[in-house]
Amino acid sequence: MFEAAFWGLVGGASLIIGALLGLVLNVTHRTIGLVMGFGAGVLISAAAFELTMEAYEAAGGPAAAAGLIAGSATFFAGDWLIDRGGGHRRKSPVHGGMPHPRGLDTPAAATAGAATATTGGAALVLGALLDGIPESAAIGISLLGGAGVSTAMVVAVFLSNIPESMSASTGLRASGRSTTWILALWAGVTAASTISAVLGYALLGDAPHATMGFIQTFAAGAILTMVADTMVPEAVEHAGRLVGIVTVLGFAVSFFLSAA
């Protein structure tokens, strides 16, 4: 259990690192988009090979398919509710602002983002939790096989969290949120991520293979829907066509970590 907490903390701590980078460095929206695209590729690979493939081999197709559908539907419903509450731009460096064509950064675009920021604080917190909990639970689940934590899963969560919090923190600062509020937000999400990893490990230790497979692919379905609904659109908006290339690079890095 302590090992699960440690690795959950490692994966979640990158949220704070990304937030600090977003607050301290003058990172362009294009750079954030490219890093986010890389993180999306890492998560796609981890969901496919570390979660779905293992679930299929252990529990069979029906359990794996049911988990994917349930995870996707659950995330979709939660994301829809959070979007309606004001969290639809939670991964954007320009919260509430109108997207600038081709992801270019201009003073006018930044001013528009700050002036029209409408994202609700509660929706942001819930959105960050909705995005982070399936990833961290997957880290805890990866320990159940007895062979140690999945390095690829930890790396995937760590790398994908950095651009997420970097981008969101940049937008939150532009919308007038204080540094203390921003860092407290990510510290809270990191704590929740750690707890999720522990619960993923503790509650499923004696679960049947079918249940394990369902939970693994439930996390995979939620992660893949999150990538498609929130990460990739924001990345393309701010970085353009190059996102496709860096997404493949992220996928390749995660894949070879899984295959090693």
Short mmCIF file of C-alpha atoms in Angstrom, two decimals:
data_model
loop_
_atom_site.label_atom_id
_atom_site.label_comp_id
_atom_site.label_asym_id
_atom_site.label_seq_id
_atom_site.Cartn_x
_atom_site.Cartn_y
_atom_site.Cartn_z
CA MET A 1 0.00 0.00 0.00
CA PHE A 2 2.85 2.36 0.83
CA GLU A 3 4.45 1.59 -2.51
CA ALA A 4 1.21 2.48 -4.27
CA ALA A 5 1.04 5.76 -2.33
CA PHE A 6 4.64 6.56 -3.25
CA TRP A 7 4.18 5.98 -6.98
CA GLY A 8 0.83 7.77 -6.98
CA LEU A 9 2.57 10.74 -5.36
CA VAL A 10 5.36 10.61 -7.94
CA GLY A 11 2.87 10.67 -10.80
CA GLY A 12 0.76 13.41 -9.25
CA ALA A 13 3.67 15.60 -8.13
CA SER A 14 4.36 16.50 -11.75
CA LEU A 15 1.17 18.59 -11.59
CA ILE A 16 2.91 20.91 -9.14
CA ILE A 17 6.09 20.90 -11.24
CA GLY A 18 4.11 21.84 -14.33
CA ALA A 19 2.26 24.57 -12.44
CA LEU A 20 5.54 26.09 -11.25
CA LEU A 21 6.94 26.00 -14.77
CA GLY A 22 3.82 27.69 -16.10
CA LEU A 23 3.98 30.40 -13.43
CA VAL A 24 7.72 31.07 -13.55
CA LEU A 25 8.65 30.60 -17.20
CA ASN A 26 7.39 32.70 -20.08
CA VAL A 27 6.30 29.68 -22.11
CA THR A 28 4.47 30.32 -25.39
CA HIS A 29 1.12 28.74 -26.09
CA ARG A 30 2.66 26.89 -29.04
CA THR A 31 5.23 25.25 -26.78
CA ILE A 32 2.54 24.25 -24.31
CA GLY A 33 0.50 22.77 -27.14
CA LEU A 34 3.43 20.71 -28.37
CA VAL A 35 4.22 19.39 -24.90
CA MET A 36 0.55 18.57 -24.40
CA GLY A 37 0.50 16.67 -27.70
CA PHE A 38 3.51 14.64 -26.55
CA GLY A 39 1.73 13.85 -23.29
CA ALA A 40 -1.37 12.77 -25.20
CA GLY A 41 0.68 10.26 -27.19
CA VAL A 42 2.21 8.88 -24.01
CA LEU A 43 -1.21 8.36 -22.45
CA ILE A 44 -2.67 6.72 -25.56
CA SER A 45 0.12 4.16 -25.59
CA ALA A 46 -0.12 3.49 -21.85
CA ALA A 47 -3.89 3.04 -22.04
CA ALA A 48 -3.53 0.64 -24.95
CA PHE A 49 -0.63 -1.55 -23.82
CA GLU A 50 -0.45 -1.16 -20.03
CA LEU A 51 -4.18 -1.31 -19.39
CA THR A 52 -6.28 -2.61 -22.27
CA MET A 53 -3.91 -5.30 -23.54
CA GLU A 54 -3.22 -6.64 -20.06
CA ALA A 55 -6.93 -6.64 -19.24
CA TYR A 56 -7.77 -8.49 -22.44
CA GLU A 57 -5.13 -11.15 -21.80
CA ALA A 58 -6.20 -11.66 -18.17
CA ALA A 59 -9.98 -11.29 -18.36
CA GLY A 60 -10.97 -11.73 -21.99
CA GLY A 61 -12.74 -9.55 -24.52
CA PRO A 62 -16.18 -9.05 -22.94
CA ALA A 63 -14.84 -7.66 -19.64
CA ALA A 64 -12.30 -5.47 -21.44
CA ALA A 65 -14.88 -4.10 -23.86
CA ALA A 66 -17.40 -3.42 -21.10
CA GLY A 67 -14.79 -1.54 -19.09
CA LEU A 68 -13.77 0.64 -22.04
CA ILE A 69 -17.36 1.59 -22.77
CA ALA A 70 -18.21 2.25 -19.12
CA GLY A 71 -15.07 4.30 -18.50
CA SER A 72 -15.60 6.39 -21.60
CA ALA A 73 -19.28 7.00 -20.85
CA THR A 74 -18.53 7.93 -17.23
CA PHE A 75 -15.84 10.41 -18.17
CA PHE A 76 -18.00 11.85 -20.95
CA ALA A 77 -20.90 12.44 -18.58
CA GLY A 78 -18.68 13.97 -15.90
CA ASP A 79 -16.87 16.13 -18.44
CA TRP A 80 -20.19 17.34 -19.87
CA LEU A 81 -21.39 18.42 -16.43
CA ILE A 82 -18.10 20.15 -15.66
CA ASP A 83 -18.12 21.93 -19.03
CA ARG A 84 -21.58 23.29 -18.24
CA GLY A 85 -20.23 24.53 -14.90
CA GLY A 86 -17.45 26.55 -16.55
CA GLY A 87 -14.59 24.05 -16.73
CA HIS A 88 -14.52 23.55 -20.49
CA ARG A 89 -11.17 25.35 -20.91
CA ARG A 90 -9.46 23.86 -17.87
CA LYS A 91 -6.42 22.72 -19.87
CA SER A 92 -6.12 25.93 -21.87
CA PRO A 93 -3.47 28.63 -21.34
CA VAL A 94 -6.17 31.15 -22.35
CA HIS A 95 -9.15 30.39 -20.10
CA GLY A 96 -12.35 31.70 -21.54
CA GLY A 97 -10.57 33.51 -24.34
CA MET A 98 -11.33 33.13 -28.01
CA PRO A 99 -8.90 30.75 -29.74
CA HIS A 100 -6.33 32.48 -31.89
CA PRO A 101 -5.92 31.01 -35.39
CA ARG A 102 -3.04 28.56 -35.82
CA GLY A 103 -2.17 28.74 -32.14
CA LEU A 104 -0.16 31.96 -32.46
CA ASP A 105 0.44 34.10 -29.39
CA THR A 106 -0.30 37.81 -29.57
CA PRO A 107 -0.76 40.48 -26.88
CA ALA A 108 -4.35 40.91 -28.11
CA ALA A 109 -5.04 37.19 -27.67
CA ALA A 110 -3.60 37.20 -24.15
CA THR A 111 -5.60 40.30 -23.24
CA ALA A 112 -8.78 38.75 -24.60
CA GLY A 113 -8.15 35.59 -22.60
CA ALA A 114 -7.71 37.51 -19.37
CA ALA A 115 -10.60 39.86 -20.01
CA THR A 116 -13.14 37.18 -20.88
CA ALA A 117 -12.08 34.51 -18.40
CA THR A 118 -15.18 32.76 -17.08
CA THR A 119 -13.94 29.42 -15.79
CA GLY A 120 -15.40 28.58 -12.38
CA GLY A 121 -13.01 27.57 -9.59
CA ALA A 122 -15.16 24.65 -8.46
CA ALA A 123 -15.45 23.35 -12.02
CA LEU A 124 -11.69 23.55 -12.42
CA VAL A 125 -11.09 21.53 -9.28
CA LEU A 126 -13.63 18.90 -10.28
CA GLY A 127 -12.24 18.79 -13.80
CA ALA A 128 -8.70 18.30 -12.58
CA LEU A 129 -9.87 15.47 -10.33
CA LEU A 130 -11.87 13.88 -13.14
CA ASP A 131 -8.77 13.96 -15.37
CA GLY A 132 -6.29 12.75 -12.77
CA ILE A 133 -8.07 10.02 -10.78
CA PRO A 134 -8.25 7.35 -13.53
CA GLU A 135 -4.55 7.80 -14.32
CA SER A 136 -3.47 7.45 -10.69
CA ALA A 137 -5.79 4.52 -10.02
CA ALA A 138 -4.13 2.79 -12.97
CA ILE A 139 -0.75 3.18 -11.24
CA GLY A 140 -2.05 1.39 -8.15
CA ILE A 141 -3.66 -1.32 -10.28
CA SER A 142 -0.35 -1.95 -12.06
CA LEU A 143 1.17 -3.11 -8.76
CA LEU A 144 -1.28 -5.96 -8.32
CA GLY A 145 0.54 -8.38 -10.60
CA GLY A 146 3.39 -8.72 -8.10
CA ALA A 147 6.09 -7.67 -10.57
CA GLY A 148 6.36 -4.10 -9.29
CA VAL A 149 4.94 -0.88 -10.59
CA SER A 150 4.55 -0.31 -14.32
CA THR A 151 7.33 2.09 -15.23
CA ALA A 152 5.56 3.01 -18.45
CA MET A 153 2.36 3.88 -16.56
CA VAL A 154 4.16 6.09 -14.05
CA VAL A 155 6.12 7.84 -16.81
CA ALA A 156 2.93 8.29 -18.84
CA VAL A 157 1.07 9.92 -15.95
CA PHE A 158 4.09 12.03 -14.96
CA LEU A 159 4.75 13.35 -18.47
CA SER A 160 1.10 14.01 -19.30
CA ASN A 161 0.51 15.91 -16.05
CA ILE A 162 3.22 18.49 -16.70
CA PRO A 163 1.70 20.13 -19.80
CA GLU A 164 -1.78 19.87 -18.29
CA SER A 165 -0.96 21.88 -15.18
CA MET A 166 1.48 24.14 -17.06
CA SER A 167 -1.20 25.13 -19.55
CA ALA A 168 -3.99 25.45 -17.01
CA SER A 169 -1.83 27.47 -14.59
CA THR A 170 -0.86 29.91 -17.33
CA GLY A 171 -4.53 30.45 -18.12
CA LEU A 172 -5.51 30.71 -14.46
CA ARG A 173 -2.89 33.39 -13.86
CA ALA A 174 -4.18 35.31 -16.91
CA SER A 175 -7.71 35.08 -15.50
CA GLY A 176 -6.62 36.68 -12.22
CA ARG A 177 -6.12 33.69 -9.91
CA SER A 178 -3.39 34.08 -7.30
CA THR A 179 -0.27 31.93 -7.24
CA THR A 180 -1.32 30.56 -3.85
CA TRP A 181 -4.74 29.52 -5.19
CA ILE A 182 -3.19 27.84 -8.23
CA LEU A 183 -0.59 25.88 -6.27
CA ALA A 184 -3.19 24.88 -3.66
CA LEU A 185 -5.38 23.54 -6.46
CA TRP A 186 -2.63 21.27 -7.81
CA ALA A 187 -1.49 20.23 -4.34
CA GLY A 188 -5.03 19.08 -3.63
CA VAL A 189 -5.24 17.18 -6.90
CA THR A 190 -1.85 15.58 -6.16
CA ALA A 191 -3.16 14.40 -2.78
CA ALA A 192 -6.28 12.99 -4.44
CA SER A 193 -4.11 11.24 -7.02
CA THR A 194 -2.07 9.61 -4.28
CA ILE A 195 -5.22 8.39 -2.56
CA SER A 196 -6.56 7.07 -5.88
CA ALA A 197 -3.41 5.00 -6.41
CA VAL A 198 -3.74 3.53 -2.91
CA LEU A 199 -7.42 2.70 -3.43
CA GLY A 200 -6.72 1.16 -6.82
CA TYR A 201 -4.25 -1.17 -5.12
CA ALA A 202 -6.05 -1.83 -1.83
CA LEU A 203 -9.58 -2.44 -3.07
CA LEU A 204 -8.71 -4.77 -5.93
CA GLY A 205 -6.08 -7.02 -4.41
CA ASP A 206 -8.36 -10.08 -4.22
CA ALA A 207 -10.66 -9.20 -7.10
CA PRO A 208 -11.46 -11.83 -9.76
CA HIS A 209 -9.72 -11.53 -13.11
CA ALA A 210 -12.92 -10.33 -14.81
CA THR A 211 -13.34 -7.53 -12.27
CA MET A 212 -9.68 -6.55 -12.57
CA GLY A 213 -9.94 -6.46 -16.35
CA PHE A 214 -13.08 -4.34 -16.18
CA ILE A 215 -11.45 -1.81 -13.81
CA GLN A 216 -8.27 -1.61 -15.92
CA THR A 217 -10.16 -0.88 -19.10
CA PHE A 218 -12.56 1.42 -17.25
CA ALA A 219 -9.49 3.56 -16.46
CA ALA A 220 -8.28 3.18 -20.04
CA GLY A 221 -11.63 4.28 -21.47
CA ALA A 222 -11.72 7.33 -19.21
CA ILE A 223 -8.13 8.25 -20.09
CA LEU A 224 -8.66 7.89 -23.85
CA THR A 225 -11.84 9.97 -23.74
CA MET A 226 -10.06 12.65 -21.73
CA VAL A 227 -7.22 12.74 -24.28
CA ALA A 228 -9.63 13.06 -27.21
CA ASP A 229 -12.02 15.52 -25.56
CA THR A 230 -9.64 17.87 -23.78
CA MET A 231 -5.94 17.36 -24.48
CA VAL A 232 -5.75 16.97 -28.25
CA PRO A 233 -8.16 19.83 -29.12
CA GLU A 234 -6.25 22.24 -26.88
CA ALA A 235 -2.90 21.08 -28.24
CA VAL A 236 -3.98 21.51 -31.87
CA GLU A 237 -5.53 24.89 -31.17
CA HIS A 238 -2.28 26.26 -29.83
CA ALA A 239 0.37 24.34 -31.80
CA GLY A 240 -1.25 23.37 -35.10
CA ARG A 241 -0.25 20.48 -37.33
CA LEU A 242 3.00 19.66 -35.52
CA VAL A 243 0.90 18.15 -32.73
CA GLY A 244 0.46 15.02 -34.86
CA ILE A 245 4.21 14.43 -35.00
CA VAL A 246 4.90 15.01 -31.30
CA THR A 247 1.91 12.83 -30.37
CA VAL A 248 3.49 9.95 -32.28
CA LEU A 249 6.81 10.64 -30.54
CA GLY A 250 5.09 10.45 -27.16
CA PHE A 251 3.35 7.24 -28.18
CA ALA A 252 6.70 5.74 -29.28
CA VAL A 253 8.45 6.64 -26.01
CA SER A 254 5.70 5.05 -23.93
CA PHE A 255 5.48 2.00 -26.19
CA PHE A 256 9.18 1.19 -25.98
CA LEU A 257 9.08 1.65 -22.21
CA SER A 258 6.25 -0.92 -22.12
CA ALA A 259 8.11 -3.31 -24.41
CA ALA A 260 11.44 -3.04 -22.57
#
